[in-house]
């Protein structure tokens, strides 16, 4: 269960694998001196061949960032075979999961969430950094507490303005949240992040995405036209101020789109126009319906966007064979106390293989939040049994 590729590094003790992707692993690691837990991204150097600029860009971006709502890069280690990014551990779960499990949820709650996101993105923009892949899956709660703050993660597609090749035109992001100018293959700016925030705000208030179609080509056409509605009855109880906020972020013309600074001054964020009515039942029902397992996220990767644009260039119509990748996530239950004081070390011989199998099962179903909880539980049981 312990990951052999992660070195001791003197200060850290490798603990347990909780994510394995095509190009990297993420392990839970404990700092020996403090007992603090961290997430360590382990990247094989052989996987970086030809992609060195990408990881260098991600590290350069992360090193510049220090904000309370952004997952921090704590340190970097290097071995002959691997690069190790020591990241702040966030354990509160994904945005949609937490909303679904709540019993009370209002426009004010949505406004408070979006304010944290806008404030963090405004900070990034002030440093000349564009995230380029803002979506609910990259918005995590710092801890399981009810009043936990939101954290922005995953800077793998981020870009620093003002560097070489300053004009951004690379096809990237998740199509459900990507701005029209990206799909249209036009040069774009930090305004693409503001569009994505508008899409996220839309979903937070109704529980379903503004753009949806099983056919990729038709979905892209909707986004290119900025074609969306505030459908009845789902938007009947939502304030005009909230709708105005979204309209101004989801402007087709990026020059007319609100900047983050302007968004922070909007009455729905800075004022008291966000309503206090409980909309949890309607929003959570739609979230479970539209983002449930087997349909969750309906998210594409950048390959789908590139394919779309290549076919546009060739003048071909896009078929519907390429389905959106689905990223189901867990819905964590309410916090429960676990008594492990009576567990004996001899009783724990089966635990490594058991917890590893359980974690891998959760990750197979893309239940990231539950996998983290599983790893932490294993650590607690093991610590109390020795």
CSV table of C-alpha atoms in Angstrom, one decimal:
chain,number,residue,atom,x,y,z
A,1,UNK,CA,0.0,0.0,0.0
A,2,UNK,CA,2.9,2.4,0.5
A,3,UNK,CA,4.2,4.0,-2.6
A,4,UNK,CA,7.8,3.0,-3.3
A,5,UNK,CA,8.4,5.8,-5.8
A,6,UNK,CA,8.0,8.5,-3.1
A,7,UNK,CA,11.3,9.0,-1.3
A,8,UNK,CA,11.8,9.6,2.4
A,9,UNK,CA,13.2,13.1,1.6
A,10,UNK,CA,14.2,13.3,5.3
A,11,UNK,CA,11.3,15.5,6.3
A,12,UNK,CA,8.4,13.4,4.9
A,13,UNK,CA,7.1,9.9,5.4
A,14,UNK,CA,5.2,8.5,2.4
A,15,UNK,CA,1.9,7.2,3.4
A,16,UNK,CA,-0.6,5.9,0.8
A,17,UNK,CA,-1.5,6.3,-2.8
A,18,UNK,CA,-4.9,7.9,-3.3
A,19,UNK,CA,-4.8,8.9,-7.0
A,20,UNK,CA,-3.1,7.4,-10.0
A,21,UNK,CA,-3.4,9.1,-13.4
A,22,UNK,CA,-1.9,8.7,-16.8
A,23,UNK,CA,1.1,11.0,-16.0
A,24,UNK,CA,1.3,11.2,-12.2
A,25,UNK,CA,0.4,9.7,-8.9
A,26,UNK,CA,-0.8,11.6,-5.8
A,27,UNK,CA,0.1,10.2,-2.4
A,28,UNK,CA,-0.8,11.2,1.1
A,29,UNK,CA,2.3,12.1,3.0
A,30,UNK,CA,3.0,13.1,6.6
A,31,UNK,CA,5.6,15.6,7.7
A,32,UNK,CA,7.7,13.9,10.4
A,33,UNK,CA,8.3,17.0,12.5
A,34,UNK,CA,4.7,18.3,12.7
A,35,UNK,CA,2.5,15.4,11.8
A,36,UNK,CA,0.9,17.5,9.2
A,37,UNK,CA,-0.6,15.7,6.2
A,38,UNK,CA,0.1,16.8,2.6
A,39,UNK,CA,-0.9,15.7,-0.9
A,40,UNK,CA,2.2,14.9,-2.9
A,41,UNK,CA,2.0,14.9,-6.7
A,42,UNK,CA,4.6,12.4,-8.0
A,43,UNK,CA,5.5,12.9,-11.6
A,44,UNK,CA,7.9,10.4,-13.4
A,45,UNK,CA,10.5,12.3,-15.4
A,46,UNK,CA,10.1,10.0,-18.3
A,47,UNK,CA,6.5,11.2,-18.6
A,48,UNK,CA,7.7,14.8,-18.8
A,49,UNK,CA,9.8,14.2,-21.9
A,50,UNK,CA,8.6,16.7,-24.5
A,51,UNK,CA,6.3,18.3,-21.9
A,52,UNK,CA,8.9,20.0,-19.7
A,53,UNK,CA,7.5,23.5,-20.5
A,54,UNK,CA,4.1,22.5,-19.2
A,55,UNK,CA,5.2,21.4,-15.7
A,56,UNK,CA,7.7,24.3,-15.6
A,57,UNK,CA,4.7,26.6,-16.3
A,58,UNK,CA,2.6,25.0,-13.6
A,59,UNK,CA,5.4,25.2,-11.0
A,60,UNK,CA,6.1,28.8,-11.9
A,61,UNK,CA,2.4,29.7,-11.5
A,62,UNK,CA,2.1,27.9,-8.2
A,63,UNK,CA,5.2,29.5,-6.8
A,64,UNK,CA,3.8,32.9,-7.4
A,65,UNK,CA,0.5,32.2,-5.7
A,66,UNK,CA,-0.3,32.8,-2.0
A,67,UNK,CA,-4.0,33.2,-1.4
A,68,UNK,CA,-6.3,31.8,1.3
A,69,UNK,CA,-8.7,30.3,-1.4
A,70,UNK,CA,-6.1,28.7,-3.6
A,71,UNK,CA,-4.4,25.3,-2.9
A,72,UNK,CA,-0.8,26.1,-2.1
A,73,UNK,CA,2.4,24.5,-3.3
A,74,UNK,CA,4.4,23.9,-0.1
A,75,UNK,CA,7.6,22.5,-1.5
A,76,UNK,CA,9.3,20.6,-4.3
A,77,UNK,CA,11.6,17.6,-4.2
A,78,UNK,CA,13.5,15.9,-7.0
A,79,UNK,CA,14.9,12.5,-7.4
A,80,UNK,CA,16.8,10.9,-10.3
A,81,UNK,CA,13.5,9.5,-11.6
A,82,UNK,CA,10.7,11.7,-10.2
A,83,UNK,CA,9.6,15.2,-9.5
A,84,UNK,CA,7.5,15.7,-6.3
A,85,UNK,CA,5.2,18.6,-5.7
A,86,UNK,CA,4.2,18.9,-2.0
A,87,UNK,CA,0.7,20.4,-2.0
A,88,UNK,CA,-1.6,21.6,0.7
A,89,UNK,CA,-4.1,18.9,1.6
A,90,UNK,CA,-7.8,19.8,1.2
A,91,UNK,CA,-10.2,17.3,2.6
A,92,UNK,CA,-13.7,18.9,2.5
A,93,UNK,CA,-14.9,17.5,-0.7
A,94,UNK,CA,-16.2,18.9,-4.0
A,95,UNK,CA,-18.5,21.9,-4.3
A,96,UNK,CA,-21.6,20.0,-5.7
A,97,UNK,CA,-21.3,17.2,-3.2
A,98,UNK,CA,-21.5,19.6,-0.2
A,99,UNK,CA,-24.5,21.5,-1.7
A,100,UNK,CA,-26.4,18.3,-2.2
A,101,UNK,CA,-25.9,17.1,1.3
A,102,UNK,CA,-27.0,20.4,2.9
A,103,UNK,CA,-30.5,20.8,4.2
A,104,UNK,CA,-30.7,24.6,3.7
A,105,UNK,CA,-29.3,26.5,0.7
A,106,UNK,CA,-30.0,30.0,-0.5
A,107,UNK,CA,-29.0,32.6,-3.1
A,108,UNK,CA,-26.9,34.2,-0.3
A,109,UNK,CA,-25.0,31.0,0.1
A,110,UNK,CA,-24.3,30.8,-3.6
A,111,UNK,CA,-23.3,34.5,-3.6
A,112,UNK,CA,-20.8,33.9,-0.7
A,113,UNK,CA,-19.3,30.9,-2.6
A,114,UNK,CA,-19.0,32.8,-5.9
A,115,UNK,CA,-17.5,35.8,-4.0
A,116,UNK,CA,-14.6,33.6,-2.7
A,117,UNK,CA,-14.0,32.3,-6.2
A,118,UNK,CA,-14.1,35.8,-7.8
A,119,UNK,CA,-11.8,37.2,-5.2
A,120,UNK,CA,-9.2,34.4,-5.7
A,121,UNK,CA,-9.4,34.7,-9.5
A,122,UNK,CA,-9.1,38.5,-9.3
A,123,UNK,CA,-5.9,37.8,-7.3
A,124,UNK,CA,-4.6,35.5,-10.1
A,125,UNK,CA,-5.5,38.1,-12.7
A,126,UNK,CA,-3.6,40.8,-10.8
A,127,UNK,CA,-0.5,38.6,-11.1
A,128,UNK,CA,-1.1,38.1,-14.8
A,129,UNK,CA,-2.2,34.5,-14.3
A,130,UNK,CA,-5.2,33.0,-16.2
A,131,UNK,CA,-6.5,29.7,-14.8
A,132,UNK,CA,-8.2,28.5,-18.0
A,133,UNK,CA,-10.0,25.5,-16.5
A,134,UNK,CA,-12.3,26.8,-13.8
A,135,UNK,CA,-15.1,24.3,-13.1
A,136,UNK,CA,-16.9,22.9,-10.1
A,137,UNK,CA,-14.6,19.8,-10.0
A,138,UNK,CA,-11.7,22.2,-9.3
A,139,UNK,CA,-13.5,24.0,-6.4
A,140,UNK,CA,-12.9,22.1,-3.2
A,141,UNK,CA,-13.8,22.7,0.4
A,142,UNK,CA,-10.8,23.1,2.7
A,143,UNK,CA,-12.2,20.9,5.4
A,144,UNK,CA,-15.5,19.1,6.3
A,145,UNK,CA,-16.7,21.9,8.6
A,146,UNK,CA,-19.9,23.6,7.6
A,147,UNK,CA,-18.2,27.0,7.4
A,148,UNK,CA,-15.2,25.8,5.4
A,149,UNK,CA,-13.8,28.0,2.8
A,150,UNK,CA,-13.6,27.2,-0.9
A,151,UNK,CA,-10.2,26.4,-2.5
A,152,UNK,CA,-9.3,26.6,-6.2
A,153,UNK,CA,-7.1,23.7,-7.4
A,154,UNK,CA,-5.5,22.3,-10.6
A,155,UNK,CA,-3.3,24.8,-12.3
A,156,UNK,CA,-2.2,22.4,-15.0
A,157,UNK,CA,-3.7,24.5,-17.8
A,158,UNK,CA,-3.0,27.9,-16.3
A,159,UNK,CA,-1.0,30.5,-18.2
A,160,UNK,CA,0.9,33.6,-17.3
A,161,UNK,CA,0.2,36.7,-19.4
A,162,UNK,CA,3.1,38.8,-20.6
A,163,UNK,CA,5.4,35.8,-21.1
A,164,UNK,CA,6.7,34.6,-24.4
A,165,UNK,CA,3.9,34.0,-26.9
A,166,UNK,CA,1.8,36.4,-25.0
A,167,UNK,CA,-1.3,36.0,-27.1
A,168,UNK,CA,-3.3,33.0,-25.8
A,169,UNK,CA,-5.1,30.9,-28.4
A,170,UNK,CA,-4.5,27.3,-27.3
A,171,UNK,CA,-7.6,25.1,-27.2
A,172,UNK,CA,-7.9,24.0,-23.5
A,173,UNK,CA,-10.4,23.8,-20.7
A,174,UNK,CA,-13.6,21.9,-20.2
A,175,UNK,CA,-16.1,22.6,-23.0
A,176,UNK,CA,-19.2,23.0,-20.7
A,177,UNK,CA,-17.4,25.9,-19.0
A,178,UNK,CA,-15.2,27.2,-21.8
A,179,UNK,CA,-15.8,30.7,-23.3
A,180,UNK,CA,-17.0,31.1,-26.9
A,181,UNK,CA,-13.8,32.8,-28.1
A,182,UNK,CA,-11.8,29.7,-27.2
A,183,UNK,CA,-14.1,27.5,-29.3
A,184,UNK,CA,-14.0,30.0,-32.1
A,185,UNK,CA,-10.2,29.7,-32.2
A,186,UNK,CA,-9.8,33.4,-31.5
A,187,UNK,CA,-7.0,34.9,-29.3
A,188,UNK,CA,-8.3,35.2,-25.8
A,189,UNK,CA,-7.5,36.8,-22.4
A,190,UNK,CA,-8.3,36.5,-18.7
A,191,UNK,CA,-11.9,37.2,-19.6
A,192,UNK,CA,-12.3,33.4,-20.3
A,193,UNK,CA,-12.1,32.8,-16.5
A,194,UNK,CA,-14.9,35.3,-16.0
A,195,UNK,CA,-17.1,33.4,-18.4
A,196,UNK,CA,-16.4,30.2,-16.5
A,197,UNK,CA,-17.4,31.8,-13.2
A,198,UNK,CA,-20.7,32.8,-14.8
A,199,UNK,CA,-21.4,29.2,-15.8
A,200,UNK,CA,-20.6,28.0,-12.3
A,201,UNK,CA,-22.9,30.7,-10.8
A,202,UNK,CA,-25.7,29.6,-13.2
A,203,UNK,CA,-25.4,26.0,-12.0
A,204,UNK,CA,-25.2,26.9,-8.3
A,205,UNK,CA,-28.6,28.7,-8.6
A,206,UNK,CA,-30.6,26.0,-10.6
A,207,UNK,CA,-28.7,22.8,-10.5
A,208,UNK,CA,-28.2,22.2,-14.2
A,209,UNK,CA,-25.8,23.6,-16.8
A,210,UNK,CA,-26.7,26.5,-19.1
A,211,UNK,CA,-25.5,24.5,-22.2
A,212,UNK,CA,-26.3,20.9,-22.8
A,213,UNK,CA,-26.7,18.6,-25.7
A,214,UNK,CA,-25.7,14.9,-26.2
A,215,UNK,CA,-24.3,16.0,-29.6
A,216,UNK,CA,-20.9,17.7,-29.2
A,217,UNK,CA,-21.3,19.8,-32.3
A,218,UNK,CA,-24.7,21.2,-31.1
A,219,UNK,CA,-23.3,21.9,-27.7
A,220,UNK,CA,-20.5,23.9,-29.2
A,221,UNK,CA,-22.9,25.8,-31.3
A,222,UNK,CA,-24.9,26.8,-28.2
A,223,UNK,CA,-21.8,28.1,-26.5
A,224,UNK,CA,-20.6,29.9,-29.6
A,225,UNK,CA,-23.9,31.7,-29.8
A,226,UNK,CA,-24.0,32.2,-26.0
A,227,UNK,CA,-27.5,30.6,-26.2
A,228,UNK,CA,-29.0,30.0,-22.8
A,229,UNK,CA,-32.2,30.7,-20.9
A,230,UNK,CA,-33.4,31.2,-17.3
A,231,UNK,CA,-36.0,28.5,-17.5
A,232,UNK,CA,-39.3,28.5,-15.6
A,233,UNK,CA,-40.0,27.2,-13.0
A,234,UNK,CA,-36.4,26.7,-11.9
A,235,UNK,CA,-35.5,30.4,-12.1
A,236,UNK,CA,-38.8,31.8,-10.9
A,237,UNK,CA,-37.5,32.2,-7.3
A,238,UNK,CA,-34.2,33.6,-8.3
A,239,UNK,CA,-33.6,37.4,-8.0
A,240,UNK,CA,-33.2,39.7,-11.1
A,241,UNK,CA,-29.9,40.8,-9.5
A,242,UNK,CA,-28.5,37.2,-9.7
A,243,UNK,CA,-29.6,36.9,-13.4
A,244,UNK,CA,-28.0,40.3,-14.2
A,245,UNK,CA,-24.8,39.1,-12.6
A,246,UNK,CA,-24.7,36.0,-14.7
A,247,UNK,CA,-25.7,37.8,-17.9
A,248,UNK,CA,-22.8,40.2,-17.5
A,249,UNK,CA,-20.3,37.4,-16.9
A,250,UNK,CA,-21.6,35.3,-19.8
A,251,UNK,CA,-21.4,38.0,-22.4
A,252,UNK,CA,-20.5,36.6,-25.8
A,253,UNK,CA,-18.2,39.6,-26.4
A,254,UNK,CA,-15.3,39.4,-23.9
A,255,UNK,CA,-14.9,43.1,-24.1
A,256,UNK,CA,-18.4,43.6,-22.6
A,257,UNK,CA,-17.9,40.9,-20.0
A,258,UNK,CA,-17.5,41.8,-16.4
A,259,UNK,CA,-13.9,41.7,-15.1
A,260,UNK,CA,-13.4,40.1,-11.7
A,261,UNK,CA,-12.9,43.6,-10.1
A,262,UNK,CA,-16.3,44.7,-11.6
A,263,UNK,CA,-17.9,41.4,-10.5
A,264,UNK,CA,-16.8,42.0,-6.9
A,265,UNK,CA,-18.6,45.4,-7.0
A,266,UNK,CA,-21.9,43.9,-8.4
A,267,UNK,CA,-24.8,44.3,-6.0
A,268,UNK,CA,-25.4,40.5,-6.0
A,269,UNK,CA,-21.9,40.1,-4.5
A,270,UNK,CA,-21.2,43.3,-2.7
A,271,UNK,CA,-24.7,44.3,-1.8
A,272,UNK,CA,-27.8,42.7,-0.2
A,273,UNK,CA,-29.7,41.7,-3.3
A,274,UNK,CA,-29.2,37.9,-2.9
A,275,UNK,CA,-32.4,36.4,-1.6
A,276,UNK,CA,-32.6,34.3,1.6
A,277,UNK,CA,-35.3,31.9,0.4
A,278,UNK,CA,-34.4,28.2,0.7
A,279,UNK,CA,-33.8,26.8,-2.8
A,280,UNK,CA,-32.1,23.6,-1.7
A,281,UNK,CA,-34.8,21.1,-2.7
A,282,UNK,CA,-35.0,22.4,-6.3
A,283,UNK,CA,-31.3,22.9,-6.8
A,284,UNK,CA,-30.2,19.6,-5.2
A,285,UNK,CA,-32.8,17.6,-7.1
A,286,UNK,CA,-31.5,19.1,-10.4
A,287,UNK,CA,-27.9,18.5,-9.4
A,288,UNK,CA,-28.6,14.9,-8.6
A,289,UNK,CA,-30.5,14.5,-11.8
A,290,UNK,CA,-28.0,16.3,-14.1
A,291,UNK,CA,-24.7,15.4,-12.4
A,292,UNK,CA,-25.5,12.0,-11.0
A,293,UNK,CA,-23.4,8.9,-11.4
A,294,UNK,CA,-23.4,7.7,-15.0
A,295,UNK,CA,-24.1,11.2,-16.1
A,296,UNK,CA,-22.1,13.3,-13.6
A,297,UNK,CA,-20.4,16.3,-14.9
A,298,UNK,CA,-20.9,15.5,-18.6
A,299,UNK,CA,-17.5,17.0,-18.9
A,300,UNK,CA,-15.2,17.0,-21.9
A,301,UNK,CA,-11.5,17.2,-22.0
A,302,UNK,CA,-9.5,19.4,-24.3
A,303,UNK,CA,-9.2,16.7,-26.9
A,304,UNK,CA,-12.9,17.1,-27.7
A,305,UNK,CA,-12.4,20.9,-28.2
A,306,UNK,CA,-9.4,20.4,-30.5
A,307,UNK,CA,-11.3,17.8,-32.5
A,308,UNK,CA,-14.2,20.2,-32.9
A,309,UNK,CA,-12.0,23.0,-34.1
A,310,UNK,CA,-10.1,20.8,-36.5
A,311,UNK,CA,-13.4,19.7,-38.0
A,312,UNK,CA,-14.4,23.3,-38.3
A,313,UNK,CA,-11.3,24.0,-40.2
A,314,UNK,CA,-11.9,21.1,-42.5
A,315,UNK,CA,-15.5,22.2,-43.0
A,316,UNK,CA,-16.8,18.9,-41.7
A,317,UNK,CA,-19.8,18.4,-39.5
A,318,UNK,CA,-19.1,16.9,-36.2
A,319,UNK,CA,-20.8,13.6,-35.4
A,320,UNK,CA,-22.0,12.6,-31.9
A,321,UNK,CA,-19.8,9.5,-31.5
A,322,UNK,CA,-17.4,11.3,-29.1
A,323,UNK,CA,-19.4,11.4,-25.8
A,324,UNK,CA,-18.6,13.6,-23.0
A,325,UNK,CA,-16.4,12.2,-20.3
A,326,UNK,CA,-18.3,11.7,-17.1
A,327,UNK,CA,-16.7,12.4,-13.8
A,328,UNK,CA,-18.9,11.1,-11.0
A,329,UNK,CA,-18.1,12.1,-7.5
A,330,UNK,CA,-19.2,11.0,-4.2
A,331,UNK,CA,-21.8,12.4,-1.9
A,332,UNK,CA,-20.2,12.2,1.5
A,333,UNK,CA,-22.4,11.5,4.5
A,334,UNK,CA,-22.5,13.5,7.7
A,335,UNK,CA,-19.4,13.4,9.9
A,336,UNK,CA,-19.4,10.5,12.2
A,337,UNK,CA,-17.0,9.6,15.1
A,338,UNK,CA,-15.0,6.4,14.8
A,339,UNK,CA,-13.7,4.7,17.9
A,340,UNK,CA,-10.4,3.0,17.1
A,341,UNK,CA,-8.9,3.1,20.6
A,342,UNK,CA,-9.5,-0.6,21.1
A,343,UNK,CA,-8.0,-1.7,17.8
A,344,UNK,CA,-4.8,-3.8,18.4
A,345,UNK,CA,-1.9,-3.8,16.0
A,346,UNK,CA,-2.3,-7.5,15.3
A,347,UNK,CA,-5.8,-6.9,14.2
A,348,UNK,CA,-4.6,-4.5,11.5
A,349,UNK,CA,-2.5,-6.8,9.4
A,350,UNK,CA,-5.3,-7.0,6.8
A,351,UNK,CA,-5.8,-3.2,6.7
A,352,UNK,CA,-3.2,-2.1,4.1
A,353,UNK,CA,-4.6,-4.4,1.4
A,354,UNK,CA,-8.2,-3.7,2.5
A,355,UNK,CA,-7.9,0.1,2.4
A,356,UNK,CA,-5.9,0.0,-0.8
A,357,UNK,CA,-8.5,-2.1,-2.5
A,358,UNK,CA,-11.3,0.2,-1.2
A,359,UNK,CA,-9.4,3.4,-2.3
A,360,UNK,CA,-8.8,2.0,-5.7
A,361,UNK,CA,-12.5,1.0,-6.0
A,362,UNK,CA,-13.5,4.5,-5.1
A,363,UNK,CA,-11.1,6.0,-7.6
A,364,UNK,CA,-12.3,3.7,-10.3
A,365,UNK,CA,-15.6,5.4,-9.8
A,366,UNK,CA,-13.9,8.7,-9.6
A,367,UNK,CA,-15.0,9.2,-6.0
A,368,UNK,CA,-12.1,11.5,-5.1
A,369,UNK,CA,-13.6,12.8,-1.9
A,370,UNK,CA,-14.4,9.4,-0.5
A,371,UNK,CA,-10.9,8.1,-1.5
A,372,UNK,CA,-9.3,10.9,0.6
A,373,UNK,CA,-11.5,10.1,3.5
A,374,UNK,CA,-10.6,6.4,3.2
A,375,UNK,CA,-6.9,7.3,3.3
A,376,UNK,CA,-7.3,9.5,6.3
A,377,UNK,CA,-9.3,6.8,8.1
A,378,UNK,CA,-6.6,4.3,7.4
A,379,UNK,CA,-4.0,6.6,8.9
A,380,UNK,CA,-6.1,7.2,12.0
A,381,UNK,CA,-6.7,3.4,12.5
A,382,UNK,CA,-3.0,2.6,12.0
A,383,UNK,CA,-1.9,5.4,14.3
A,384,UNK,CA,-4.2,4.3,17.1
A,385,UNK,CA,-3.2,0.6,16.8
A,386,UNK,CA,0.5,1.1,17.3
